[in-house]
C-alpha cells in the first residue's frame, strides 16, 4: 500500500517539475513514507532519520518530510521529537504537497494531517517505481471500517472508501499497454469494495471479473481478503477465470475463537476453517497464505496451541508472523492489558515460525514433478543465465532462460526446491 501511495506522491510532484532520483545525495526533497502498524516499523523510521541527518549539513535547501501513517499518528509531536523533519503530511493530504513544500522551503514547519471521507486519488496516474516493468499494484480503496482491537489502521488511514471502478479499469488497461502482465488490486479489506452508480452496484467479485476480462494475458491478484466477508461468489469468480491467480491471502491472526473475539475479528476459528474448506472445494489447487499475531492480550498456552493446530490443519503455503505490539489509541491499548511477557511472545512466535517453515517446505515439495505456468519477472538473483518468476499460486520459480524475457509466460517443470524457491526447467 505504501509503494502504491509513493507512486501517487511521485506523480503529484512530477507534475510540479520534480524528478525522482535513485541517489539520495542528489535529492533536494526527501519524503519518508511511513508505517505505524507495529512499534518496530516506527523505530526503523527513526533510525532512517538518524542515518540521513548528515545530508542536511552543508545543504540548507534540503527539505525532509515525513508522510503516511506515522505522520498521521504523531502529527505535530513528531516535529518536536525529530528536529530534522520539516514537513508532516498524512495519507489523505498528498494533493497539498506542493504548497506544503513551499511553506517548508520558506523556513516554516509544514503540517497537514486531515483525513478525508472521499479522497481516493482516483484521477492521479501513479508514476511506477517498480523495477521489473511486469508486475504492479493498483489501489482500489483506502482506509478501513473494521475495528480490530490491535490495529492502528482505521485511526491513521481513516474510514473506508472505494475508488471509482472506471478509473481502476483505465489504470489497468494503461498498465497492460505499457507491457505490464500482472496487477495486484489493493485494499485493507477488498471484500467490502462497493461502488454504486445509476442504481448499479459494483462489488468486489464484479470488479475482479471486469479486471480479469481486460485481457487473458494479464494476471490479476488481490490483497487483502477478510475471513468474515469473503464470499463463495468471490471464490467462484476466481475459479471461472484462468488469469485470476489461484492464491488467496486470508489473515487468520489466531486459531483461538476466544482471542479472535477479543481481537474483534468478527469470526470464529470454526468459521475460518469453513471458509478454507470452501476455498479447497471451489478452487482446487489454490494456495493460501495468512497473517498471525503471537501473544495478543490474555493469550494462554491453550490459545497458542489452537493457533498451531489451525496452521497445521490449514497447511498454509506462506505466512507473515508477528509478535503483538501494542499501538497507542487502539481498543486493545485502551481496554486490555498487554500481559503476555516478552519472552513468552518470542517463544510462541518462534514456534509459529518453525511450524510455518515446515509447512512452506512441504507445500513446495508437493510441487516437485508438476508443471506450472510461470510469468517471468526478472533474472534470478544468483545468475543471469537463470530467469525468475512466479506461479499462479505465488511461488517463486527459477529456471534456465534460453531466449525468454521478462513478461513472457512459460511452462516450468519443477525438478527440486529449496525452502523458498521452486527450481526447474522449461517444458
Ligand atoms: N487489513 C488486513 C487484514 O485485516 O488482514 C491487514 C492489515 S495489517 C497492515 C497487516 C497485518 O499486520 C495484520 O494482518 C496483522 O497480522 C498485523 N498487525 C496489525 N496490527 C498489529 C499489531 N498491533 N501487532 C502485531 N501485528 C499487527
Ligand atoms: Fe486493521 Fe482489521 Fe482493518 Fe485489517 S481489517 S486494517 S487488521 S482494522
Short mmCIF file of C-alpha atoms and ligand atoms in Angstrom, two decimals:
data_model
loop_
_atom_site.label_atom_id
_atom_site.label_comp_id
_atom_site.label_asym_id
_atom_site.label_seq_id
_atom_site.Cartn_x
_atom_site.Cartn_y
_atom_site.Cartn_z
CA UNK A 1 0.00 0.00 0.00
CA UNK A 2 2.86 2.35 0.80
CA UNK A 3 4.54 1.61 -2.53
CA UNK A 4 1.25 2.46 -4.29
CA UNK A 5 0.96 5.68 -2.26
CA UNK A 6 4.56 6.68 -3.03
CA UNK A 7 3.73 6.29 -6.72
CA UNK A 8 0.85 8.76 -6.32
CA UNK A 9 3.13 11.19 -4.47
CA UNK A 10 5.77 10.98 -7.21
CA UNK A 11 3.06 11.66 -9.80
CA UNK A 12 1.84 14.78 -7.94
CA UNK A 13 5.42 16.07 -7.66
CA UNK A 14 6.34 15.19 -11.26
CA UNK A 15 3.50 17.48 -12.34
CA UNK A 16 5.24 20.24 -10.39
CA UNK A 17 8.51 19.72 -12.26
CA UNK A 18 10.27 17.48 -9.75
CA UNK A 19 12.06 14.35 -10.87
CA UNK A 20 12.60 11.21 -8.89
CA UNK A 21 16.18 10.19 -8.13
CA UNK A 22 17.63 6.87 -7.03
CA UNK A 23 20.56 8.67 -5.40
CA UNK A 24 19.66 10.19 -2.02
CA UNK A 25 22.71 12.51 -2.08
CA UNK A 26 21.27 14.21 -5.15
CA UNK A 27 17.86 14.89 -3.58
CA UNK A 28 16.58 18.36 -2.69
CA UNK A 29 13.46 16.86 -1.16
CA UNK A 30 13.33 13.60 0.80
CA UNK A 31 9.93 12.18 1.71
CA UNK A 32 9.88 9.20 4.02
CA UNK A 33 6.68 7.20 3.61
CA UNK A 34 6.00 5.62 6.96
CA UNK A 35 4.16 2.70 8.56
CA UNK A 36 2.75 2.61 12.10
CA UNK A 37 1.43 -0.92 12.21
CA UNK A 38 3.98 -2.14 14.76
CA UNK A 39 6.33 -0.26 17.02
CA UNK A 40 9.42 -1.60 15.27
CA UNK A 41 8.21 -0.11 11.95
CA UNK A 42 8.30 3.31 13.62
CA UNK A 43 11.68 2.59 15.23
CA UNK A 44 13.09 1.88 11.79
CA UNK A 45 11.89 5.26 10.54
CA UNK A 46 13.60 6.98 13.46
CA UNK A 47 16.77 5.03 12.61
CA UNK A 48 16.46 6.12 8.98
CA UNK A 49 16.12 9.76 10.02
CA UNK A 50 19.34 9.47 12.04
CA UNK A 51 21.10 7.85 9.09
CA UNK A 52 20.23 10.71 6.71
CA UNK A 53 20.83 13.53 9.21
CA UNK A 54 24.29 14.32 7.82
CA UNK A 55 22.77 15.19 4.42
CA UNK A 56 21.34 18.38 5.90
CA UNK A 57 24.78 19.66 6.89
CA UNK A 58 26.02 21.90 4.09
CA UNK A 59 22.69 21.72 2.26
CA UNK A 60 20.28 24.23 3.83
CA UNK A 61 17.92 23.79 0.91
CA UNK A 62 17.22 20.13 1.66
CA UNK A 63 13.62 19.56 2.83
CA UNK A 64 12.84 16.37 4.75
CA UNK A 65 9.19 15.33 5.03
CA UNK A 66 7.55 12.52 6.93
CA UNK A 67 4.47 11.25 5.12
CA UNK A 68 1.96 8.42 5.67
CA UNK A 69 0.70 6.65 8.77
CA UNK A 70 3.35 7.70 11.30
CA UNK A 71 2.84 11.32 10.25
CA UNK A 72 -0.89 10.87 10.83
CA UNK A 73 -0.43 9.16 14.20
CA UNK A 74 2.09 11.56 15.72
CA UNK A 75 1.07 14.79 13.94
CA UNK A 76 2.93 17.93 15.18
CA UNK A 77 4.51 15.91 18.00
CA UNK A 78 7.00 14.41 15.56
CA UNK A 79 8.34 17.92 14.83
CA UNK A 80 9.30 18.30 18.49
CA UNK A 81 10.82 14.82 18.67
CA UNK A 82 12.75 14.85 15.38
CA UNK A 83 14.15 18.27 14.55
CA UNK A 84 15.37 17.10 11.12
CA UNK A 85 11.76 16.91 9.95
CA UNK A 86 10.45 19.99 8.10
CA UNK A 87 7.11 18.66 6.98
CA UNK A 88 4.45 16.22 8.26
CA UNK A 89 1.82 15.02 5.77
CA UNK A 90 -0.90 12.44 6.41
CA UNK A 91 -2.06 9.88 3.80
CA UNK A 92 -5.07 11.92 2.62
CA UNK A 93 -3.23 15.24 2.17
CA UNK A 94 -0.85 14.45 -0.69
CA UNK A 95 -2.59 16.84 -3.10
CA UNK A 96 -1.45 19.64 -0.78
CA UNK A 97 2.22 18.59 -1.02
CA UNK A 98 3.28 21.36 -3.47
CA UNK A 99 2.05 24.16 -1.17
CA UNK A 100 3.38 22.40 1.94
CA UNK A 101 6.80 22.08 0.31
CA UNK A 102 6.75 25.83 -0.50
CA UNK A 103 5.97 26.53 3.13
CA UNK A 104 8.81 24.29 4.33
CA UNK A 105 11.21 25.86 1.82
CA UNK A 106 10.45 29.27 3.24
CA UNK A 107 11.61 28.07 6.64
CA UNK A 108 8.27 27.22 8.28
CA UNK A 109 7.42 23.77 9.52
CA UNK A 110 4.51 22.50 7.40
CA UNK A 111 1.78 20.15 8.63
CA UNK A 112 -1.38 18.69 7.07
CA UNK A 113 -2.83 15.57 8.65
CA UNK A 114 -6.51 15.99 7.77
CA UNK A 115 -8.22 12.73 6.94
CA UNK A 116 -10.84 12.65 4.21
CA UNK A 117 -14.03 10.64 3.62
CA UNK A 118 -13.70 10.86 -0.17
CA UNK A 119 -10.05 11.01 -1.22
CA UNK A 120 -9.00 8.03 -3.36
CA UNK A 121 -6.53 9.79 -5.71
CA UNK A 122 -8.56 8.12 -8.49
CA UNK A 123 -7.60 10.76 -11.08
CA UNK A 124 -3.86 10.72 -10.39
CA UNK A 125 -1.94 8.34 -12.67
CA UNK A 126 0.75 6.77 -10.45
CA UNK A 127 4.37 7.02 -11.62
CA UNK A 128 5.60 3.42 -11.37
CA UNK A 129 8.56 2.93 -9.08
CA UNK A 130 8.83 -0.84 -9.56
CA UNK A 131 11.95 -2.17 -11.18
CA UNK A 132 10.66 -5.02 -13.32
CA UNK A 133 8.01 -3.37 -15.53
CA UNK A 134 5.95 -6.59 -15.34
CA UNK A 135 4.01 -6.51 -12.06
CA UNK A 136 2.30 -3.55 -10.47
CA UNK A 137 -0.03 -2.55 -7.63
CA UNK A 138 -3.36 -0.83 -8.19
CA UNK A 139 -5.03 0.69 -5.16
CA UNK A 140 -8.82 0.11 -5.30
CA UNK A 141 -9.85 1.53 -1.94
CA UNK A 142 -8.48 3.39 1.07
CA UNK A 143 -8.99 3.28 4.83
CA UNK A 144 -10.75 0.63 6.90
CA UNK A 145 -14.05 0.40 8.77
CA UNK A 146 -13.19 -2.70 10.77
CA UNK A 147 -12.10 -2.07 14.27
CA UNK A 148 -9.74 -4.92 15.01
CA UNK A 149 -8.76 -4.25 18.61
CA UNK A 150 -4.99 -4.35 18.00
CA UNK A 151 -4.91 -2.31 14.80
CA UNK A 152 -3.98 1.32 14.21
CA UNK A 153 -5.01 1.40 10.53
CA UNK A 154 -8.55 2.87 10.96
CA UNK A 155 -7.05 5.71 13.04
CA UNK A 156 -4.24 6.60 10.66
CA UNK A 157 -5.85 5.91 7.28
CA UNK A 158 -9.40 6.91 8.07
CA UNK A 159 -12.76 5.50 7.00
CA UNK A 160 -13.11 3.03 4.17
CA UNK A 161 -13.85 4.41 0.71
CA UNK A 162 -13.87 2.67 -2.66
CA UNK A 163 -12.44 4.08 -5.83
CA UNK A 164 -14.47 4.65 -8.99
CA UNK A 165 -14.28 1.32 -10.91
CA UNK A 166 -13.90 3.07 -14.25
CA UNK A 167 -10.69 4.76 -13.07
CA UNK A 168 -9.41 1.38 -11.85
CA UNK A 169 -10.15 -0.30 -15.20
CA UNK A 170 -8.48 2.57 -17.08
CA UNK A 171 -5.38 2.32 -14.91
CA UNK A 172 -5.15 -1.44 -15.51
CA UNK A 173 -5.60 -1.00 -19.30
CA UNK A 174 -2.85 1.59 -19.29
CA UNK A 175 -0.52 -0.79 -17.43
CA UNK A 176 -1.27 -3.54 -19.94
CA UNK A 177 -0.47 -1.18 -22.85
CA UNK A 178 2.84 -0.32 -21.19
CA UNK A 179 3.81 -4.01 -21.10
CA UNK A 180 2.77 -4.96 -17.57
CA UNK A 181 1.45 -8.51 -17.24
CA UNK A 182 0.27 -8.66 -13.63
CA UNK A 183 -1.70 -6.35 -11.36
CA UNK A 184 -2.41 -6.70 -7.64
CA UNK A 185 -5.59 -4.93 -6.55
CA UNK A 186 -5.02 -3.44 -3.12
CA UNK A 187 -7.22 -2.61 -0.16
CA UNK A 188 -7.30 -3.32 3.58
CA UNK A 189 -10.48 -5.35 3.08
CA UNK A 190 -11.09 -5.82 -0.63
CA UNK A 191 -14.25 -7.89 0.00
CA UNK A 192 -16.05 -4.76 1.11
CA UNK A 193 -15.35 -2.85 -2.12
CA UNK A 194 -18.64 -1.14 -3.13
CA UNK A 195 -19.42 1.41 -5.81
CA UNK A 196 -23.00 2.43 -6.59
CA UNK A 197 -23.82 4.48 -9.64
CA UNK A 198 -27.13 4.86 -11.52
CA UNK A 199 -28.73 2.17 -9.34
CA UNK A 200 -26.00 -0.26 -10.34
CA UNK A 201 -23.75 -1.84 -7.70
CA UNK A 202 -20.18 -2.91 -8.43
CA UNK A 203 -19.00 -5.19 -5.63
CA UNK A 204 -15.59 -6.84 -5.42
CA UNK A 205 -16.38 -10.05 -7.36
CA UNK A 206 -17.81 -7.95 -10.21
CA UNK A 207 -14.83 -5.57 -10.20
CA UNK A 208 -12.40 -8.51 -10.18
CA UNK A 209 -14.23 -10.10 -13.11
CA UNK A 210 -14.13 -6.85 -15.09
CA UNK A 211 -10.38 -6.51 -14.49
CA UNK A 212 -9.82 -10.17 -15.47
CA UNK A 213 -11.77 -9.66 -18.71
CA UNK A 214 -9.48 -6.83 -19.84
CA UNK A 215 -7.05 -9.37 -21.28
CA UNK A 216 -6.33 -13.09 -20.82
CA UNK A 217 -2.60 -12.23 -20.90
CA UNK A 218 -2.91 -10.10 -17.75
CA UNK A 219 -2.71 -11.85 -14.40
CA UNK A 220 -4.79 -10.48 -11.56
CA UNK A 221 -4.07 -10.80 -7.84
CA UNK A 222 -5.63 -9.04 -4.89
CA UNK A 223 -4.95 -8.38 -1.22
CA UNK A 224 -6.30 -8.44 1.46
CA UNK A 225 -9.43 -10.51 1.97
CA UNK A 226 -11.15 -10.59 5.34
CA UNK A 227 -12.33 -14.02 6.53
CA UNK A 228 -15.62 -12.57 7.81
CA UNK A 229 -16.51 -11.15 4.38
CA UNK A 230 -15.03 -13.47 1.78
CA UNK A 231 -17.92 -14.90 -0.23
CA UNK A 232 -18.47 -18.01 -2.34
CA UNK A 233 -19.30 -15.59 -5.13
CA UNK A 234 -15.72 -14.28 -4.99
CA UNK A 235 -14.27 -17.81 -4.90
CA UNK A 236 -16.40 -18.81 -7.90
CA UNK A 237 -15.22 -15.72 -9.80
CA UNK A 238 -11.62 -16.74 -9.08
CA UNK A 239 -12.34 -20.28 -10.30
CA UNK A 240 -14.01 -19.05 -13.51
CA UNK A 241 -11.04 -17.07 -14.84
CA UNK A 242 -7.66 -18.63 -15.62
CA UNK A 243 -5.91 -15.29 -15.29
CA UNK A 244 -7.14 -14.64 -11.73
CA UNK A 245 -4.28 -16.11 -9.74
CA UNK A 246 -5.02 -19.14 -7.62
CA UNK A 247 -3.71 -17.65 -4.42
CA UNK A 248 -5.60 -16.19 -1.51
CA UNK A 249 -4.17 -14.15 1.34
CA UNK A 250 -6.60 -14.73 4.21
CA UNK A 251 -5.20 -13.47 7.52
CA UNK A 252 -6.39 -15.62 10.43
CA UNK A 253 -4.47 -13.79 13.24
CA UNK A 254 -5.21 -16.53 15.82
CA UNK A 255 -6.59 -20.06 15.97
CA UNK A 256 -8.43 -19.41 19.23
CA UNK A 257 -12.04 -18.24 18.99
CA UNK A 258 -11.72 -16.58 22.39
CA UNK A 259 -8.77 -14.48 21.20
CA UNK A 260 -10.46 -13.74 17.85
CA UNK A 261 -13.44 -12.37 19.78
CA UNK A 262 -11.18 -10.15 21.89
CA UNK A 263 -9.46 -9.03 18.69
CA UNK A 264 -12.88 -8.08 17.33
CA UNK A 265 -12.26 -10.03 14.15
CA UNK A 266 -15.96 -10.99 13.91
CA UNK A 267 -15.34 -14.66 13.04
CA UNK A 268 -14.50 -17.79 14.99
CA UNK A 269 -11.88 -20.42 14.19
CA UNK A 270 -14.77 -22.69 13.02
CA UNK A 271 -15.90 -20.00 10.58
CA UNK A 272 -12.33 -19.67 9.31
CA UNK A 273 -11.92 -23.43 8.77
CA UNK A 274 -15.26 -23.49 6.97
CA UNK A 275 -14.02 -20.73 4.62
CA UNK A 276 -10.83 -22.70 3.90
CA UNK A 277 -12.96 -25.76 3.10
CA UNK A 278 -14.92 -23.60 0.63
CA UNK A 279 -11.65 -22.42 -0.98
CA UNK A 280 -10.44 -26.02 -1.34
CA UNK A 281 -13.68 -27.24 -2.88
CA UNK A 282 -14.37 -24.28 -5.21
CA UNK A 283 -10.75 -23.62 -6.33
CA UNK A 284 -8.77 -26.88 -6.18
CA UNK A 285 -5.01 -26.19 -6.12
CA UNK A 286 -5.41 -22.67 -4.69
CA UNK A 287 -2.61 -21.68 -2.34
CA UNK A 288 -3.48 -19.89 0.89
CA UNK A 289 -1.30 -17.56 2.93
CA UNK A 290 -2.07 -15.83 6.19
CA UNK A 291 -1.05 -13.37 8.91
CA UNK A 292 -0.62 -14.47 12.53
CA UNK A 293 -0.12 -12.45 15.70
CA UNK A 294 1.62 -14.17 18.63
CA UNK A 295 0.97 -13.09 22.21
CA UNK A 296 -2.14 -10.92 21.98
CA UNK A 297 -3.56 -9.76 25.33
CA UNK A 298 -4.59 -12.62 27.67
CA UNK A 299 -3.32 -15.29 25.24
CA UNK A 300 -2.76 -18.54 27.14
CA UNK A 301 -0.81 -21.62 26.14
CA UNK A 302 -4.04 -23.35 25.06
CA UNK A 303 -4.87 -20.42 22.69
CA UNK A 304 -1.38 -20.64 21.22
CA UNK A 305 -1.78 -24.41 20.76
CA UNK A 306 -5.08 -23.73 18.94
CA UNK A 307 -3.17 -21.42 16.55
CA UNK A 308 -0.56 -24.12 15.86
CA UNK A 309 -3.30 -26.72 15.34
CA UNK A 310 -5.17 -24.50 12.90
CA UNK A 311 -1.96 -23.77 10.97
CA UNK A 312 -1.25 -27.49 10.70
CA UNK A 313 -4.83 -28.23 9.61
CA UNK A 314 -4.90 -25.45 7.00
CA UNK A 315 -1.38 -26.23 5.75
CA UNK A 316 -0.68 -22.58 4.91
CA UNK A 317 1.67 -22.14 1.96
CA UNK A 318 3.12 -18.96 3.40
CA UNK A 319 2.60 -16.66 6.40
CA UNK A 320 3.54 -13.26 7.78
CA UNK A 321 4.05 -13.73 11.50
CA UNK A 322 4.30 -11.04 14.16
CA UNK A 323 4.70 -10.53 17.90
CA UNK A 324 1.81 -8.50 19.23
CA UNK A 325 2.85 -4.85 19.51
CA UNK A 326 0.57 -2.55 21.49
CA UNK A 327 -0.40 0.53 19.49
CA UNK A 328 -1.46 3.65 21.41
CA UNK A 329 -5.11 4.63 20.98
CA UNK A 330 -6.37 1.22 19.79
CA UNK A 331 -9.12 -0.60 21.67
CA UNK A 332 -6.61 -3.17 22.95
CA UNK A 333 -4.34 -0.42 24.31
CA UNK A 334 -7.28 1.32 26.00
CA UNK A 335 -9.12 -1.70 27.38
CA UNK A 336 -6.83 -4.73 27.71
CA UNK A 337 -3.55 -5.33 29.45
CA UNK A 338 -0.59 -6.26 27.25
CA UNK A 339 0.01 -9.10 29.70
CA UNK A 340 1.90 -11.76 27.78
CA UNK A 341 5.54 -11.45 28.88
CA UNK A 342 8.03 -10.61 26.12
CA UNK A 343 9.90 -13.89 26.42
CA UNK A 344 6.65 -15.86 26.05
CA UNK A 345 5.64 -13.79 22.99
CA UNK A 346 9.03 -14.54 21.45
CA UNK A 347 8.88 -18.24 22.32
CA UNK A 348 5.40 -18.57 20.79
CA UNK A 349 6.37 -16.60 17.71
CA UNK A 350 9.42 -18.84 17.24
CA UNK A 351 7.22 -21.93 17.46
CA UNK A 352 4.82 -20.44 14.92
CA UNK A 353 7.73 -19.60 12.56
CA UNK A 354 9.23 -23.09 12.94
CA UNK A 355 5.90 -24.73 12.10
CA UNK A 356 5.35 -22.41 9.14
CA UNK A 357 8.83 -23.20 7.80
CA UNK A 358 7.87 -26.86 7.85
CA UNK A 359 4.52 -26.17 6.14
CA UNK A 360 6.10 -23.87 3.49
CA UNK A 361 8.69 -26.54 2.75
CA UNK A 362 6.02 -29.23 2.48
CA UNK A 363 3.96 -27.05 0.15
CA UNK A 364 6.96 -26.62 -2.20
CA UNK A 365 7.94 -30.30 -2.09
CA UNK A 366 4.40 -31.18 -3.21
CA UNK A 367 5.04 -29.18 -6.39
CA UNK A 368 8.10 -31.23 -7.42
CA UNK A 369 7.31 -33.21 -10.58
CA UNK A 370 4.46 -30.88 -11.59
CA UNK A 371 4.26 -28.31 -14.39
CA UNK A 372 3.26 -24.67 -13.69
CA UNK A 373 2.72 -21.63 -15.85
CA UNK A 374 5.24 -19.00 -14.73
CA UNK A 375 5.23 -15.29 -15.53
CA UNK A 376 8.87 -14.21 -15.93
CA UNK A 377 9.66 -11.17 -13.77
CA UNK A 378 13.46 -10.91 -13.89
CA UNK A 379 16.79 -12.67 -13.94
CA UNK A 380 17.40 -14.91 -10.96
CA UNK A 381 19.28 -13.14 -8.16
CA UNK A 382 22.10 -15.67 -8.37
CA UNK A 383 22.72 -15.90 -12.11
CA UNK A 384 21.97 -14.05 -15.35
CA UNK A 385 21.59 -17.44 -17.06
CA UNK A 386 18.52 -18.17 -14.99
CA UNK A 387 15.17 -16.43 -15.00
CA UNK A 388 12.84 -15.94 -12.09
CA UNK A 389 9.07 -15.62 -11.96
CA UNK A 390 6.03 -16.73 -10.03
CA UNK A 391 3.44 -19.41 -10.43
CA UNK A 392 -0.24 -18.53 -10.24
CA UNK A 393 -0.03 -19.84 -6.64
CA UNK A 394 2.51 -17.08 -5.88
CA UNK A 395 5.53 -19.35 -5.51
CA UNK A 396 8.87 -18.18 -6.91
CA UNK A 397 10.31 -20.42 -9.64
CA UNK A 398 13.85 -20.26 -11.05
CA UNK A 399 14.92 -21.96 -14.30
CA UNK A 400 17.44 -21.61 -17.18
CA UNK A 401 16.41 -18.76 -19.52
CA UNK A 402 17.00 -19.91 -23.11
CA UNK A 403 15.86 -16.90 -25.10
CA UNK A 404 12.89 -15.86 -22.98
CA UNK A 405 12.45 -12.45 -21.39
CA UNK A 406 10.60 -10.55 -18.69
CA UNK A 407 6.85 -10.56 -19.24
CA UNK A 408 6.76 -13.93 -21.08
CA UNK A 409 4.67 -16.82 -19.81
CA UNK A 410 6.43 -20.20 -19.86
CA UNK A 411 5.62 -23.68 -18.58
CA UNK A 412 8.10 -24.90 -15.99
CA UNK A 413 8.55 -28.47 -14.75
CA UNK A 414 9.58 -28.32 -11.09
CA UNK A 415 12.54 -30.66 -10.51
CA UNK A 416 13.51 -29.72 -6.95
CA UNK A 417 13.01 -26.97 -4.40
CA UNK A 418 14.65 -25.05 -1.59
CA UNK A 419 12.66 -23.73 1.36
CA UNK A 420 11.83 -20.56 -0.60
CA UNK A 421 12.08 -21.42 -4.30
CA UNK A 422 10.96 -23.94 -6.89
CA UNK A 423 13.77 -24.93 -9.27
CA UNK A 424 13.06 -26.47 -12.65
CA UNK A 425 13.26 -26.30 -16.43
CA UNK A 426 11.02 -25.00 -19.19
CA UNK A 427 8.95 -27.62 -20.99
N1 LIG B 1 -6.29 -5.42 6.57
C1 LIG B 1 -5.54 -6.61 6.60
C2 LIG B 1 -6.25 -7.65 7.45
O1 LIG B 1 -7.06 -7.34 8.28
O2 LIG B 1 -5.95 -8.81 7.27
C3 LIG B 1 -4.12 -6.44 7.09
C4 LIG B 1 -3.74 -5.22 7.75
S1 LIG B 1 -2.21 -5.03 8.58
C5 LIG B 1 -1.49 -3.80 7.59
C6 LIG B 1 -1.20 -6.41 8.26
C7 LIG B 1 -1.02 -7.33 9.43
O3 LIG B 1 -0.30 -6.70 10.47
C8 LIG B 1 -2.30 -7.78 10.12
O4 LIG B 1 -2.96 -8.79 9.42
C9 LIG B 1 -1.79 -8.26 11.46
O5 LIG B 1 -1.39 -9.62 11.42
C10 LIG B 1 -0.55 -7.39 11.67
N2 LIG B 1 -0.77 -6.42 12.74
C11 LIG B 1 -1.63 -5.39 12.75
N3 LIG B 1 -1.56 -4.72 13.93
C12 LIG B 1 -0.64 -5.36 14.68
C13 LIG B 1 -0.14 -5.18 15.99
N4 LIG B 1 -0.59 -4.20 16.76
N5 LIG B 1 0.82 -6.02 16.45
C14 LIG B 1 1.27 -7.03 15.66
N6 LIG B 1 0.84 -7.25 14.43
C15 LIG B 1 -0.12 -6.44 13.93
FE1 LIG B 2 -6.55 -3.39 10.67
FE2 LIG B 2 -8.56 -5.09 10.91
FE3 LIG B 2 -8.74 -3.09 9.17
FE4 LIG B 2 -7.07 -5.12 8.71
S1 LIG B 2 -9.32 -5.26 8.81
S2 LIG B 2 -6.61 -2.95 8.50
S3 LIG B 2 -6.36 -5.63 10.74
S4 LIG B 2 -8.63 -2.91 11.38
#
